[in-house]
PDB file of C-alpha atoms in Angstrom:
ATOM      1  CA  MET A   1      26.767  -6.521   1.156  1.00 77.00           C
ATOM      2  CA  PRO A   2      23.657  -6.181  -0.872  1.00 78.00           C
ATOM      3  CA  GLN A   3      21.995  -2.853  -0.185  1.00 69.00           C
ATOM      4  CA  THR A   4      18.769  -0.708  -1.195  1.00 62.00           C
ATOM      5  CA  THR A   5      18.187   2.249  -3.288  1.00 71.00           C
ATOM      6  CA  GLY A   6      15.719   3.342  -1.326  1.00 78.00           C
ATOM      7  CA  LEU A   7      11.861   2.746  -0.273  1.00 80.00           C
ATOM      8  CA  GLY A   8      10.049   1.370  -3.345  1.00 84.00           C
ATOM      9  CA  HIS A   9       6.321   2.130  -2.660  1.00 91.00           C
ATOM     10  CA  VAL A  10       3.649   1.613   0.483  1.00 94.00           C
ATOM     11  CA  GLY A  11       0.835  -0.454   0.750  1.00 94.00           C
ATOM     12  CA  ILE A  12      -2.389  -0.343   3.130  1.00 94.00           C
ATOM     13  CA  TYR A  13      -5.619  -1.865   3.371  1.00 92.00           C
ATOM     14  CA  ALA A  14      -8.558   0.016   4.006  1.00 92.00           C
ATOM     15  CA  ASP A  15     -12.034  -0.147   5.145  1.00 89.00           C
ATOM     16  CA  ASP A  16     -13.648   2.373   3.188  1.00 92.00           C
ATOM     17  CA  PHE A  17     -11.372   1.361  -0.220  1.00 94.00           C
ATOM     18  CA  MET A  18     -13.419   4.378  -2.362  1.00 96.00           C
ATOM     19  CA  LYS A  19     -12.737   6.952   0.074  1.00 96.00           C
ATOM     20  CA  GLN A  20      -9.177   6.430   1.029  1.00 96.00           C
ATOM     21  CA  ARG A  21      -8.558   6.104  -3.147  1.00 97.00           C
ATOM     22  CA  ASP A  22     -10.666   9.634  -3.152  1.00 98.00           C
ATOM     23  CA  PHE A  23      -8.809  11.070  -0.507  1.00 98.00           C
ATOM     24  CA  TYR A  24      -5.230  10.133  -1.778  1.00 98.00           C
ATOM     25  CA  ASN A  25      -6.372  11.485  -5.388  1.00 98.00           C
ATOM     26  CA  ARG A  26      -8.240  14.139  -5.127  1.00 97.00           C
ATOM     27  CA  VAL A  27      -6.858  15.758  -1.904  1.00 97.00           C
ATOM     28  CA  ILE A  28      -2.826  14.962  -1.418  1.00 97.00           C
ATOM     29  CA  GLY A  29      -2.706  15.030  -5.326  1.00 97.00           C
ATOM     30  CA  LEU A  30      -1.963  11.304  -6.124  1.00 97.00           C
ATOM     31  CA  LYS A  31      -2.595  10.018  -9.949  1.00 97.00           C
ATOM     32  CA  ILE A  32      -3.921   6.415 -10.157  1.00 97.00           C
ATOM     33  CA  ALA A  33      -1.276   4.892 -12.324  1.00 96.00           C
ATOM     34  CA  ASP A  34      -3.636   1.624 -12.751  1.00 96.00           C
ATOM     35  CA  GLU A  35      -6.217  -0.474 -10.329  1.00 96.00           C
ATOM     36  CA  ASN A  36      -8.281  -3.261 -10.089  1.00 94.00           C
ATOM     37  CA  MET A  37     -11.913  -2.561  -9.005  1.00 93.00           C
ATOM     38  CA  GLU A  38     -12.824  -6.117  -8.919  1.00 92.00           C
ATOM     39  CA  ARG A  39      -9.636  -7.185  -6.934  1.00 92.00           C
ATOM     40  CA  GLY A  40      -9.905  -3.465  -4.989  1.00 93.00           C
ATOM     41  CA  ILE A  41      -6.608  -2.291  -5.715  1.00 95.00           C
ATOM     42  CA  CYS A  42      -5.558   0.821  -6.286  1.00 97.00           C
ATOM     43  CA  PHE A  43      -1.655   2.085  -7.435  1.00 96.00           C
ATOM     44  CA  MET A  44      -0.806   5.615  -6.982  1.00 96.00           C
ATOM     45  CA  SER A  45       1.795   8.454  -7.556  1.00 96.00           C
ATOM     46  CA  SER A  46       3.286  11.344  -7.477  1.00 96.00           C
ATOM     47  CA  ASP A  47       4.550  11.109 -10.908  1.00 95.00           C
ATOM     48  CA  PRO A  48       3.891   7.621 -12.746  1.00 94.00           C
ATOM     49  CA  VAL A  49       6.240   8.413 -16.103  1.00 94.00           C
ATOM     50  CA  SER A  50       9.045   8.055 -13.363  1.00 93.00           C
ATOM     51  CA  GLU A  51       7.591   6.060 -10.898  1.00 93.00           C
ATOM     52  CA  HIS A  52       4.425   4.188 -11.504  1.00 93.00           C
ATOM     53  CA  HIS A  53       3.722   3.649  -7.770  1.00 95.00           C
ATOM     54  CA  GLU A  54       4.661   4.913  -4.186  1.00 95.00           C
ATOM     55  CA  PHE A  55       1.583   4.068  -2.911  1.00 96.00           C
ATOM     56  CA  VAL A  56      -1.073   1.543  -3.027  1.00 96.00           C
ATOM     57  CA  ILE A  57      -4.348   0.982  -1.655  1.00 95.00           C
ATOM     58  CA  MET A  58      -6.186  -2.405  -1.304  1.00 94.00           C
ATOM     59  CA  LYS A  59      -9.322  -2.998   0.166  1.00 93.00           C
ATOM     60  CA  GLY A  60      -9.758  -5.486   3.051  1.00 86.00           C
ATOM     61  CA  ARG A  61      -8.090  -3.713   6.600  1.00 77.00           C
ATOM     62  CA  GLU A  62      -9.435  -6.434   9.666  1.00 75.00           C
ATOM     63  CA  ALA A  63      -8.173  -4.530  11.943  1.00 72.00           C
ATOM     64  CA  ASN A  64     -10.658  -2.881  15.147  1.00 74.00           C
ATOM     65  CA  GLU A  65     -10.465   1.207  15.253  1.00 71.00           C
ATOM     66  CA  GLU A  66      -7.834   1.006  17.840  1.00 74.00           C
ATOM     67  CA  THR A  67      -5.508  -1.227  16.620  1.00 74.00           C
ATOM     68  CA  LYS A  68      -2.737   0.723  14.824  1.00 72.00           C
ATOM     69  CA  THR A  69      -1.131  -0.717  11.898  1.00 75.00           C
ATOM     70  CA  ILE A  70       0.654   2.387  10.737  1.00 84.00           C
ATOM     71  CA  GLN A  71       2.795   4.882  12.006  1.00 86.00           C
ATOM     72  CA  GLN A  72       3.212   7.128   9.936  1.00 92.00           C
ATOM     73  CA  ILE A  73       2.526   7.690   6.275  1.00 94.00           C
ATOM     74  CA  SER A  74       4.900  10.767   4.591  1.00 94.00           C
ATOM     75  CA  PHE A  75       4.760  12.524   1.251  1.00 94.00           C
ATOM     76  CA  LYS A  76       7.659  15.058   0.024  1.00 94.00           C
ATOM     77  CA  VAL A  77       6.688  18.661  -1.124  1.00 95.00           C
ATOM     78  CA  PRO A  78       8.461  20.845  -3.186  1.00 95.00           C
ATOM     79  CA  THR A  79       8.019  23.620  -1.548  1.00 96.00           C
ATOM     80  CA  ILE A  80       6.819  25.773   1.050  1.00 97.00           C
ATOM     81  CA  GLN A  81       4.400  27.003  -0.314  1.00 97.00           C
ATOM     82  CA  ASP A  82       2.664  23.625  -1.396  1.00 96.00           C
ATOM     83  CA  MET A  83       2.689  23.112   2.455  1.00 96.00           C
ATOM     84  CA  ARG A  84       0.860  26.022   3.109  1.00 97.00           C
ATOM     85  CA  GLU A  85      -1.639  24.667   0.172  1.00 96.00           C
ATOM     86  CA  TYR A  86      -2.184  21.717   1.411  1.00 97.00           C
ATOM     87  CA  LYS A  87      -3.169  23.007   4.940  1.00 97.00           C
ATOM     88  CA  GLU A  88      -5.847  25.359   2.846  1.00 96.00           C
ATOM     89  CA  ALA A  89      -7.086  22.183   1.366  1.00 96.00           C
ATOM     90  CA  LEU A  90      -7.108  19.478   4.503  1.00 97.00           C
ATOM     91  CA  GLU A  91      -9.183  22.365   5.897  1.00 97.00           C
ATOM     92  CA  THR A  92     -11.957  22.753   3.780  1.00 96.00           C
ATOM     93  CA  GLU A  93     -12.304  19.119   3.451  1.00 96.00           C
ATOM     94  CA  ASN A  94     -12.222  19.585   7.184  1.00 96.00           C
ATOM     95  CA  ILE A  95      -9.381  17.441   8.083  1.00 96.00           C
ATOM     96  CA  THR A  96      -7.716  18.425  11.231  1.00 96.00           C
ATOM     97  CA  ILE A  97      -4.242  19.613  11.451  1.00 98.00           C
ATOM     98  CA  GLU A  98      -2.583  18.031  14.588  1.00 97.00           C
ATOM     99  CA  ARG A  99       0.549  19.916  14.085  1.00 97.00           C
ATOM    100  CA  ILE A 100       3.252  21.775  11.607  1.00 98.00           C
ATOM    101  CA  VAL A 101       6.597  21.821  13.209  1.00 97.00           C
ATOM    102  CA  SER A 102      10.555  22.566  12.352  1.00 96.00           C
ATOM    103  CA  HIS A 103      12.613  19.234  12.215  1.00 93.00           C
ATOM    104  CA  GLY A 104      15.655  21.511  11.453  1.00 92.00           C
ATOM    105  CA  ASN A 105      15.846  18.748   8.697  1.00 93.00           C
ATOM    106  CA  ALA A 106      12.476  19.678   6.718  1.00 94.00           C
ATOM    107  CA  PHE A 107       9.576  21.100   8.206  1.00 96.00           C
ATOM    108  CA  GLY A 108       6.262  18.962   8.491  1.00 95.00           C
ATOM    109  CA  MET A 109       2.323  18.951   8.812  1.00 97.00           C
ATOM    110  CA  TYR A 110       0.968  16.046  10.640  1.00 96.00           C
ATOM    111  CA  PHE A 111      -3.105  14.979  10.288  1.00 96.00           C
ATOM    112  CA  PHE A 112      -4.956  11.980   9.695  1.00 95.00           C
ATOM    113  CA  ASP A 113      -6.481  10.599   6.957  1.00 95.00           C
ATOM    114  CA  PRO A 114     -10.221   9.130   7.109  1.00 94.00           C
ATOM    115  CA  GLU A 115      -9.170   6.012   8.276  1.00 91.00           C
ATOM    116  CA  GLY A 116      -7.138   7.145  11.058  1.00 90.00           C
ATOM    117  CA  ASN A 117      -3.910   6.961   9.710  1.00 91.00           C
ATOM    118  CA  ARG A 118      -0.878   9.125  10.389  1.00 93.00           C
ATOM    119  CA  VAL A 119       0.404  11.194   7.488  1.00 95.00           C
ATOM    120  CA  GLU A 120       2.943  13.887   7.058  1.00 95.00           C
ATOM    121  CA  LEU A 121       3.765  16.180   4.358  1.00 95.00           C
ATOM    122  CA  TYR A 122       7.491  17.827   4.324  1.00 94.00           C
ATOM    123  CA  TYR A 123       9.379  20.214   3.013  1.00 96.00           C
ATOM    124  CA  ARG A 124      13.016  19.525   3.124  1.00 94.00           C
ATOM    125  CA  THR A 125      15.262  22.131   4.190  1.00 95.00           C
ATOM    126  CA  GLY A 126      19.044  20.317   3.339  1.00 91.00           C
ATOM    127  CA  PHE A 127      19.866  21.061   6.840  1.00 91.00           C
ATOM    128  CA  PRO A 128      21.617  18.101   8.602  1.00 89.00           C
ATOM    129  CA  VAL A 129      20.075  18.668  11.874  1.00 85.00           C
ATOM    130  CA  PRO A 130      19.848  15.918  14.250  1.00 85.00           C
ATOM    131  CA  GLN A 131      16.548  13.797  15.294  1.00 85.00           C
ATOM    132  CA  PRO A 132      14.550  13.871  16.812  1.00 86.00           C
ATOM    133  CA  HIS A 133      13.505  17.573  16.965  1.00 87.00           C
ATOM    134  CA  GLY A 134      10.092  19.195  16.829  1.00 91.00           C
ATOM    135  CA  ASP A 135       9.662  22.781  17.264  1.00 93.00           C
ATOM    136  CA  LEU A 136       6.125  24.177  16.019  1.00 95.00           C
ATOM    137  CA  ILE A 137       5.791  27.003  13.310  1.00 96.00           C
ATOM    138  CA  ASP A 138       3.501  29.371  11.619  1.00 97.00           C
ATOM    139  CA  LEU A 139       3.191  28.510   8.156  1.00 97.00           C
ATOM    140  CA  GLY A 140       2.191  32.247   7.726  1.00 97.00           C
ATOM    141  CA  ARG A 141       6.046  33.057   8.326  1.00 97.00           C
ATOM    142  CA  SER A 142       8.040  34.183   5.121  1.00 98.00           C
ATOM    143  CA  ASP A 143      10.167  31.726   3.836  1.00 98.00           C
ATOM    144  CA  GLU A 144      12.889  33.364   4.813  1.00 97.00           C
ATOM    145  CA  GLU A 145      11.974  33.450   8.323  1.00 96.00           C
ATOM    146  CA  LEU A 146      11.208  29.744   8.191  1.00 96.00           C
ATOM    147  CA  ILE A 147      14.146  28.861   6.815  1.00 96.00           C
ATOM    148  CA  ALA A 148      16.485  30.702   8.909  1.00 94.00           C
ATOM    149  CA  ASP A 149      15.533  29.398  12.054  1.00 91.00           C
ATOM    150  CA  ALA A 150      15.800  25.908  10.457  1.00 92.00           C
ATOM    151  CA  ARG A 151      19.365  26.810   9.741  1.00 90.00           C
ATOM    152  CA  HIS A 152      19.972  28.102  13.294  1.00 87.00           C
ATOM    153  CA  LEU A 153      18.660  24.970  14.718  1.00 80.00           C
ATOM    154  CA  LEU A 154      21.713  23.510  12.795  1.00 75.00           C
ATOM    155  CA  MET A 155      24.359  25.512  14.459  1.00 76.00           C
ATOM    156  CA  THR A 156      22.737  25.438  18.001  1.00 74.00           C
ATOM    157  CA  LYS A 157      21.742  21.650  18.142  1.00 63.00           C
ATOM    158  CA  GLU A 158      23.824  19.040  20.257  1.00 59.00           C
ATOM    159  CA  PRO A 159      23.401  15.797  18.265  1.00 50.00           C
ATOM    160  CA  VAL A 160      21.906  12.801  19.956  1.00 45.00           C
ATOM    161  CA  LYS A 161      23.911  10.440  21.496  1.00 44.00           C
TER     162      LYS A 161
END
């Protein structure tokens, strides 16, 4: 049977192309790999040298405000400290953080981008905790305390049936 090796990239349509481009570039930190302003398309990546694009923004969203077209867009971060710094950056942008949770296998921070798409920034813990799971966490606690709690979940969480 043929097999994929992973997700290549995600593309979204935007009502306000420049606002979305600015948000994902300046606030989230994705680099612009290529773009065509005439066509209204921007190719973005966390590392354009190793992966040309992981995220694409295209003008021309045609859904009304109540239409949910995206369940969520998730970006990995390398450290818990990165999550803390993103929290501060998002608050500076007046972006409300919906919740910060431990899934056991990852810590996730959820918020909505300027056009109402749910975004998650997450740090992988490496613990294979059964899902779904989501305990609220305080990023003011030390890395060691947060990791210890996630490790504890591995020992106590019942597998999902």
